Every structure is written in structure tokens, then in C-alpha cells.
XYZ file of C-alpha atoms in Angstrom:
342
model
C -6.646 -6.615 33.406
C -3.404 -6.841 35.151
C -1.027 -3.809 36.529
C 1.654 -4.778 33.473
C -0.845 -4.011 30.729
C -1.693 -0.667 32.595
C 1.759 0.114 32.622
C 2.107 -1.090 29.179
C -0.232 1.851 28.150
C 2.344 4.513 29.593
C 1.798 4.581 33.796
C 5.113 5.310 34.121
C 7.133 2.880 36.273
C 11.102 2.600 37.887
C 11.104 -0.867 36.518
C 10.565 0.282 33.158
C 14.898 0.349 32.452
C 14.698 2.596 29.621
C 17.241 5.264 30.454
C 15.638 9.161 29.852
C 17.792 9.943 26.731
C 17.309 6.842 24.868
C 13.355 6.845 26.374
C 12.855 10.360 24.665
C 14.489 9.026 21.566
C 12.227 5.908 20.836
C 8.924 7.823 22.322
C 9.723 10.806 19.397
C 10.808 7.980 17.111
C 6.944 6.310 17.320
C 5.374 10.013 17.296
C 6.922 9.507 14.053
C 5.555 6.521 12.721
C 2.239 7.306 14.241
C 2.640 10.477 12.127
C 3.321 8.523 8.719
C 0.442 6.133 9.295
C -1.536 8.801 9.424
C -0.036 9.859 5.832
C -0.528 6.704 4.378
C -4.134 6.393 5.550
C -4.836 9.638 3.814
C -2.710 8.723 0.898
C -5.089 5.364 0.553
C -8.118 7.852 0.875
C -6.979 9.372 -2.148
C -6.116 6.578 -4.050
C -10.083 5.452 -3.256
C -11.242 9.039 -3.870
C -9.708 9.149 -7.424
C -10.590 5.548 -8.414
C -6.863 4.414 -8.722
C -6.720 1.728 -6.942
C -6.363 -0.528 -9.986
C -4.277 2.207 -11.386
C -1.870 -0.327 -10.998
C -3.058 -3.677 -12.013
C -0.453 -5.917 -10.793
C 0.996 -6.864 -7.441
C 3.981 -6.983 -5.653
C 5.516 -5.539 -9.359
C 4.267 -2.345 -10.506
C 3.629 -2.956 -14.583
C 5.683 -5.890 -14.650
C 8.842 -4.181 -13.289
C 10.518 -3.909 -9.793
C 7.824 -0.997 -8.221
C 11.013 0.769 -6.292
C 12.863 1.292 -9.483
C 9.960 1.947 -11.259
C 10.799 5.487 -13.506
C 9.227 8.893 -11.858
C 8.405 9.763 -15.494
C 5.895 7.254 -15.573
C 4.474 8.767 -12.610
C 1.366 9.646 -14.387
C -2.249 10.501 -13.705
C -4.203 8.470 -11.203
C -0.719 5.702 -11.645
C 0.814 8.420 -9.610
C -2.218 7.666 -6.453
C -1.639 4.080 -6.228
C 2.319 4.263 -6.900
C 3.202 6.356 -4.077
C 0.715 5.135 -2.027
C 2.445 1.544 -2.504
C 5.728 3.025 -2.329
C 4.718 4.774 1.053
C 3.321 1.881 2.640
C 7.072 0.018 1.970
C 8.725 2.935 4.006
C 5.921 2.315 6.630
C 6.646 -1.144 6.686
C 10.696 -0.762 7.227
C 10.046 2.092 10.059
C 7.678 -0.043 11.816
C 10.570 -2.923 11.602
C 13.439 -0.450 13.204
C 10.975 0.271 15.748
C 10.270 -2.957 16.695
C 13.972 -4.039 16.974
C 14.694 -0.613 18.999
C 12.132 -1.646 21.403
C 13.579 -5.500 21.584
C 17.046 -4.527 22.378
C 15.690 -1.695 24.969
C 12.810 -2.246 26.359
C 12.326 -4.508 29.687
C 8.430 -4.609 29.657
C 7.570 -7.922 27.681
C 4.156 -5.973 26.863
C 5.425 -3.028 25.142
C 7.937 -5.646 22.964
C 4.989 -7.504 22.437
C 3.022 -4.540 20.957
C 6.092 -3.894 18.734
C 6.617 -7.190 17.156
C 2.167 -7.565 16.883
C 2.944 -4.298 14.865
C 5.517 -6.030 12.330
C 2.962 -8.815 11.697
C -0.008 -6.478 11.212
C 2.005 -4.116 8.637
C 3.298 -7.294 6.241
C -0.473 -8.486 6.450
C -1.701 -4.855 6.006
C 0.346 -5.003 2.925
C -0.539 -8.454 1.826
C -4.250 -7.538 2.017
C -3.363 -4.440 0.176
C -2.336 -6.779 -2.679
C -4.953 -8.935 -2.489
C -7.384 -6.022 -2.940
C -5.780 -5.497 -6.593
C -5.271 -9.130 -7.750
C -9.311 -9.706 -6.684
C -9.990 -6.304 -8.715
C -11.207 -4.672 -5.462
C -13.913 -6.681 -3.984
C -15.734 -4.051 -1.542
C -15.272 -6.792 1.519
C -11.566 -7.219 1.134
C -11.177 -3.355 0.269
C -13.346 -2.631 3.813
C -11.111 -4.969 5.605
C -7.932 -3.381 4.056
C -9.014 0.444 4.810
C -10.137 -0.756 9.002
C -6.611 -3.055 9.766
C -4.712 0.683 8.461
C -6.929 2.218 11.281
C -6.192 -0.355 13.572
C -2.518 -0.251 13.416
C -2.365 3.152 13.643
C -4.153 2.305 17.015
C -1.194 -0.295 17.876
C 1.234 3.024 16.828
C -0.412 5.219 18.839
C -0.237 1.962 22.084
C 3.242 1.971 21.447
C 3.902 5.902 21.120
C 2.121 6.334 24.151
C 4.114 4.042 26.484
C 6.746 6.529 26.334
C 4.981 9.354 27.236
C 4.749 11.382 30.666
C 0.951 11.280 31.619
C -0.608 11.552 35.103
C -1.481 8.867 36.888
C -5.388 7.815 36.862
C -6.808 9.870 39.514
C -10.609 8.527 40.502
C -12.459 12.268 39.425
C -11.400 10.897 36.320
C -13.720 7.528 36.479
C -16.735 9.248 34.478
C -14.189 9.844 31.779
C -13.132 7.036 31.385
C -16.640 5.118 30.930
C -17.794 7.566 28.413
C -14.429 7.523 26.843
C -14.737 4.087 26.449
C -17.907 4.406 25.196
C -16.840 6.913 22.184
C -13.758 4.685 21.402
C -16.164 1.324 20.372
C -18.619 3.778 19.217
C -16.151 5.202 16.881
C -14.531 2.054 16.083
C -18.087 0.675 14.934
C -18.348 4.013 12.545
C -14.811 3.405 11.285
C -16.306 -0.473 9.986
C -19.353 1.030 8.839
C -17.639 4.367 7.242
C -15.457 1.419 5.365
C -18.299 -0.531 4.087
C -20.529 2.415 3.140
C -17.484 3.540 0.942
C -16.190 0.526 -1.023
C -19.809 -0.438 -1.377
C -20.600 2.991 -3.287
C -22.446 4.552 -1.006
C -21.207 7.342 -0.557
C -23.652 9.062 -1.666
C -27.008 6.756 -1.906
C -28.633 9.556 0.319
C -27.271 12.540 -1.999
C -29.147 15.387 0.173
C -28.421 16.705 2.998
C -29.794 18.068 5.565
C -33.110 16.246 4.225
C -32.373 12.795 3.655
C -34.283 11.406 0.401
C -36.263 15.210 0.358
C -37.697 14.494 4.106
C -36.376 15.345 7.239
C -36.550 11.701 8.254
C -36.523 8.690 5.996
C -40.258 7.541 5.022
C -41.822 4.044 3.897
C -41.682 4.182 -0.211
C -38.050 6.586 0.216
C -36.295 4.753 -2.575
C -37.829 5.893 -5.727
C -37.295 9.214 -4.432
C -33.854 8.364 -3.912
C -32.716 7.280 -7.384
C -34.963 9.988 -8.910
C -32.690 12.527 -7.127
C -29.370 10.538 -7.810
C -30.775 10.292 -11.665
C -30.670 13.962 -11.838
C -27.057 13.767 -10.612
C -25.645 11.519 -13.282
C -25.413 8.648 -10.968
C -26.784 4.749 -10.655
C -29.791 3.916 -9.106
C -29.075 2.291 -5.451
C -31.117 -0.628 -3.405
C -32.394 -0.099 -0.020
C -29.165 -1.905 1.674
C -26.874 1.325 0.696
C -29.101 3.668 1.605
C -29.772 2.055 5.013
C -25.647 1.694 5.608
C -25.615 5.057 4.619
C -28.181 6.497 7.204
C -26.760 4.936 9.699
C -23.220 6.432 9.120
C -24.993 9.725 9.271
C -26.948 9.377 12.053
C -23.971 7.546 13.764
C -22.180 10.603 13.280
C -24.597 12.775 14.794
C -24.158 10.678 17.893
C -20.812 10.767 18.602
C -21.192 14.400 18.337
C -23.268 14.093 21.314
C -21.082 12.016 23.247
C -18.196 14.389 22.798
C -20.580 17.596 23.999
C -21.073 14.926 27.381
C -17.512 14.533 27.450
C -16.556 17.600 27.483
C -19.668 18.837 29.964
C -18.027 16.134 32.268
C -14.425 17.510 32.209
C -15.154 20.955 32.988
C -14.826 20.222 36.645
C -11.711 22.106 38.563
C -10.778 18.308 39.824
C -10.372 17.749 36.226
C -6.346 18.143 34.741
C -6.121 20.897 32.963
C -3.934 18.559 30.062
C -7.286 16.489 29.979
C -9.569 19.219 29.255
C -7.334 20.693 26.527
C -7.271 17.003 25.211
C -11.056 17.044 25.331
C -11.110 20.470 23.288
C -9.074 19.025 20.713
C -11.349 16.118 20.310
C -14.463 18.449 20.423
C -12.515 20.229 17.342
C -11.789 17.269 15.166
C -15.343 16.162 16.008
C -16.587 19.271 14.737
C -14.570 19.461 11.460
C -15.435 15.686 11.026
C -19.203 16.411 10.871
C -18.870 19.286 8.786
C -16.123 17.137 6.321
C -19.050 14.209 6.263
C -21.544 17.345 5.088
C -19.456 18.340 2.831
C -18.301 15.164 1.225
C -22.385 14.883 0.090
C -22.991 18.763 -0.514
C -19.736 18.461 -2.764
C -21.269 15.114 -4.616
C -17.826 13.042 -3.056
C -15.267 15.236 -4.154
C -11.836 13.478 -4.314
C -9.907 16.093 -1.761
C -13.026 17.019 0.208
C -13.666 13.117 0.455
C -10.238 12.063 1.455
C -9.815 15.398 4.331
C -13.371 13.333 5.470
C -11.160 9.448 5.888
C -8.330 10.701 7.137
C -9.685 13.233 9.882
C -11.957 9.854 10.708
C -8.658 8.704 11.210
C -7.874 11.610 13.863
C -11.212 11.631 15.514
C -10.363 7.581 16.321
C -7.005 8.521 17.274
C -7.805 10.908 19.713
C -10.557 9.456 21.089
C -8.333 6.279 21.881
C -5.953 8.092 23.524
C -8.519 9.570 26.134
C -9.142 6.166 26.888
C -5.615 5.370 27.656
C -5.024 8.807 29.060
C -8.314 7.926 31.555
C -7.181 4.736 32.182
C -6.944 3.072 35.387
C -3.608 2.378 37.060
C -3.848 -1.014 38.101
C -6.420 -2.678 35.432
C -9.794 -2.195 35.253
C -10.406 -4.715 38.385
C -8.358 -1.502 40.566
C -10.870 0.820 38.301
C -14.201 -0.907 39.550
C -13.056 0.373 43.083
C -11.915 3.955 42.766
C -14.746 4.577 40.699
């Protein structure tokens, strides 16, 4: 991986031609639109969570009328989810356009403009999948897909916000970081897809105790009957061994990121460590920590809508931050410099 990519991920650099005012001004603007993704991935959360999202049943009009002069007064029910949630995702999709063009007529690193016009495409596609989703009546696969390319462009968001920041350089102490950074990122990236599935699939709650998982503290041979017996007394339909099995490993996934975070942060206590990276690393351990106890909840509370939603979106957070302690651990130079100092 080359120097330009590094520096493309916010190593600050003379060459960069971006004068200081105008810098500050397009790094708050992204903040911004990383900030909004972030409202529109909960706002989809609770569209899900409130089984709205054929609230509206037709696409790109919203009952057969232009959706942005569609009247508040019919802003109704679970209409009201999957309205604003559409109507949000249009604002989203004009910010991320300014933002683009900003960083065209500013910005001298080919990467960085890149990253901004990659973000244009992925938003109208993000949108057109959105669509999709209702015209198909919300197959689970397409609905998966939608829900991880929102997470992934708020990755792209959070690329683009942070080549405007002012981080420290890589610094080798920081080498162990970095690996087990890297590490948690595809880790939670891999949750993310399997978080997605388990939801659109319905199975949410296939395992509906907790912290016993089908009434034993680890799944046994013959756990299915039990299963449905306990989700009969719960008012809900009986589930085959596929959910429950995508829904164990969610939980258990869960369990070991929460690990990985406690080595994490065990690694960055050292006084060679910045002491921006370990507050970073607290942070994390603090999302991670309300994550787990969200995912808990979410069963304990049998889904319920808010509880649910609090559960995607701080998902959302925890993949967030742990993506930026790659970047913030990341080598200067490329990964071939990396190999080296490490």
C-alpha cells in the first residue's frame, strides 16, 4: 500500500494544498455528514424495528404522489417511519453531493477526490437498493445487503472526515495496535453481515433466553424443541435450526469482540502509548460495553422497537470507532513501511 493512500487516511502532508481555513471548513463539513449517516442508520433501525418498511408500498413516489410534497398530515403511524426515513436519506444523498464537489474543486490528493466521488455512487445505489427492498416486498437478502452498504458508507464518511483531521503520525509502539485493531475492524465488520442477516431473517430472537441459551448454559444436541417450546410460550413462530445457529453465533461473536477490546485496551496502557489513543480506546471499551448490554437487552425486552434500534445503531458506533483506530494506528508509509517498524 503506497505512501498516497496513507496520506489519504489523514498523515498530514505540505503537498496536501488545502489552505487551514477552508481545510477546517470541509473536515467539520464531513463530521457532519458522518453525523447524519449515523441518523439515518438509526432512523432505518426503526423503520425495521416497527415493521414499516412497507409502510410505504411504492417507490420512488410515496402513495402515488411526489414523496417531498407529500402532506405532513398524512404523516401517520408507522407511514411516519418509512416517510422520514426516505425523506432523510434524500438530504443524505444531496450533502454527500456538495461534499463531493467541495472536495473536487479543493482538494489536490486524487485519493481523497476519489473517496468523495466513490461516496456519490454508493449513496444513489444505497438508495436504489433501498427501493428495491420495497418493490421485492422486503426479501431478507436484499434487506441484509441494504442495512451493511449504510454501514459501509458511513465507513467511506468517516475515510473522508478523517483526512482532514490532525492525528499523530504512526509511531512503531503503536504496531501491536494496529494488528489487533485490524483484527476488531474485520471482526466487527463480519458481525455487522451477520447482525444484518440474523435480523431480516427473524431471528432476532430464535434463542429468546438469555443468559441460558435454549434453558442450558451451552447449546445441546436435540436444543430445538426446547427452543420453539419457549418461543410458543412467547406468542411467537416456531424457528429451524439455521436461525438459531445465525443467532448463536451473533451472540457468541459478540462476546468476542468484547475480549478483543479488554486486549486492546491492556495493550495501550503503556506510557509510550498517546494519551489521545488511550482515551480513543476508552471510548471504544464504552460503546463495547453498552453494545453488549443493548444486544442483552434487545432479547430480555423480547425485541423492543427503541431498545432494538439503540442495539443497530450503537453497532453502528462500535464499527465506527473501531475503524478509526485502525486508521488512527495506521502506518505512515503503507503497510510495506509497517512490516519494518513493527
Amino acid at each position: 500500500m503506497s505512501a498516497s493512500v496513507a496520506s489519504a487516511l489523514g498523515f498530514r502532508q505540505e503537498e496536501k494544498g488545502v489552505g487551514c481555513a477552508e481545510q477546517r471548513a470541509l473536515g467539520f463539513y464531513a463530521k457532519c455528514v458522518v453525523a447524519a449517516v449515523l441518523l439515518l442508520i438509526l432512523k432505518g433501525a426503526l423503520v425495521t424495528s416497527n415493521m414499516a418498511g412497507l409502510a410505504v408500498p411504492d417507490w420512488p413516489t410515496t402513495f402515488g404522489e411526489n414523496m417531498f410534497l407529500f402532506s405532513p398530515a398524512k404523516w401517520k403511524g408507522i407511514i411516519f417511519y418509512e416517510h422520514v426515513h426516505r425523506l432523510l436519506a434524500s438530504i443524505i444523498g444531496l450533502l454527500t453531493v456538495i461534499l463531493s464537489i467541495w472536495i473536487s474543486l479543493v482538494e489536490k490528493r486524487r485519493s481523497v477526490r476519489i473517496m468523495g466521488w466513490i461516496a456519490v455512487v454508493m449513496v444513489v445505489f444505497q438508495g436504489v437498493l433501498g427501493g428495491l427492498t420495497v418493490l421485492h416486498l422486503l426479501p431478507p437478502l436484499l434487506s441484509a445487503s441494504h442495512g451493511v452498504v449504510a454501514q459501509t458508507f458511513l465507513l467511506l464518511t468517516i475515510a473522508i472526515a478523517y483526512s482532514y483531521a490532525k492525528e499523530t503520525p504512526y509511531a512503531p509502539s503503536q504496531s501491536g495496535v494496529f494488528r489487533m485493531g485490524l483484527v476488531l475492524f474485520v471482526l466487527a465488520y463480519l458481525q455487522l453481515i451477520i447482525g444484518a442477516l440474523m435480523r431480516h431473517h427473524g431471528a432476532g430472537l430464535a434463542v429468546p433466553d438469555f443468559p441460558l441459551m435454549g434453558g442450558s448454559l451451552w447449546p445441546a444436541p436435540g436444543i430445538l424443541p426446547e427452543i420453539n417450546r419457549m418461543r410458543q410460550e412467547l406468542g411467537l413462530v416456531p424457528v429451524d435450526m439455521a436461525a438459531v445457529s445465525l443467532h448463536l453465533v451473533h451472540r457468541v461473536l459478540g462476546f468476542v469482540l468484547l475480549g478483543f477490546v479488554v486486549l486492546i485496551a491492556v495493550r495501550t496502557r503503556g506510557t509510550l502509548i498517546p494519551a489521545s489513543l488511550r482515551r480513543a480506546v476508552t471510548v471504544l471499551g464504552i460503546v463495547t460495553t453498552l453494545q453488549v448490554a443493548l444486544g442483552v437487552a434487545t432479547i430480555l425486552s423480547a425485541r423492543g422497537p427503541i431498545i432494538t434500534s439503540l442495539h443497530v445503531v450503537t453497532g453502528a458506533l462500535f464499527l465506527a470507532a473501531s475503524f478509526w483506530l485502525v486508521l488512527r494506528t495506521y502506518p505512515r508509509g503503507g503497510l510495506r513501511t509497517y512490516s519494518k517498524a513493527g
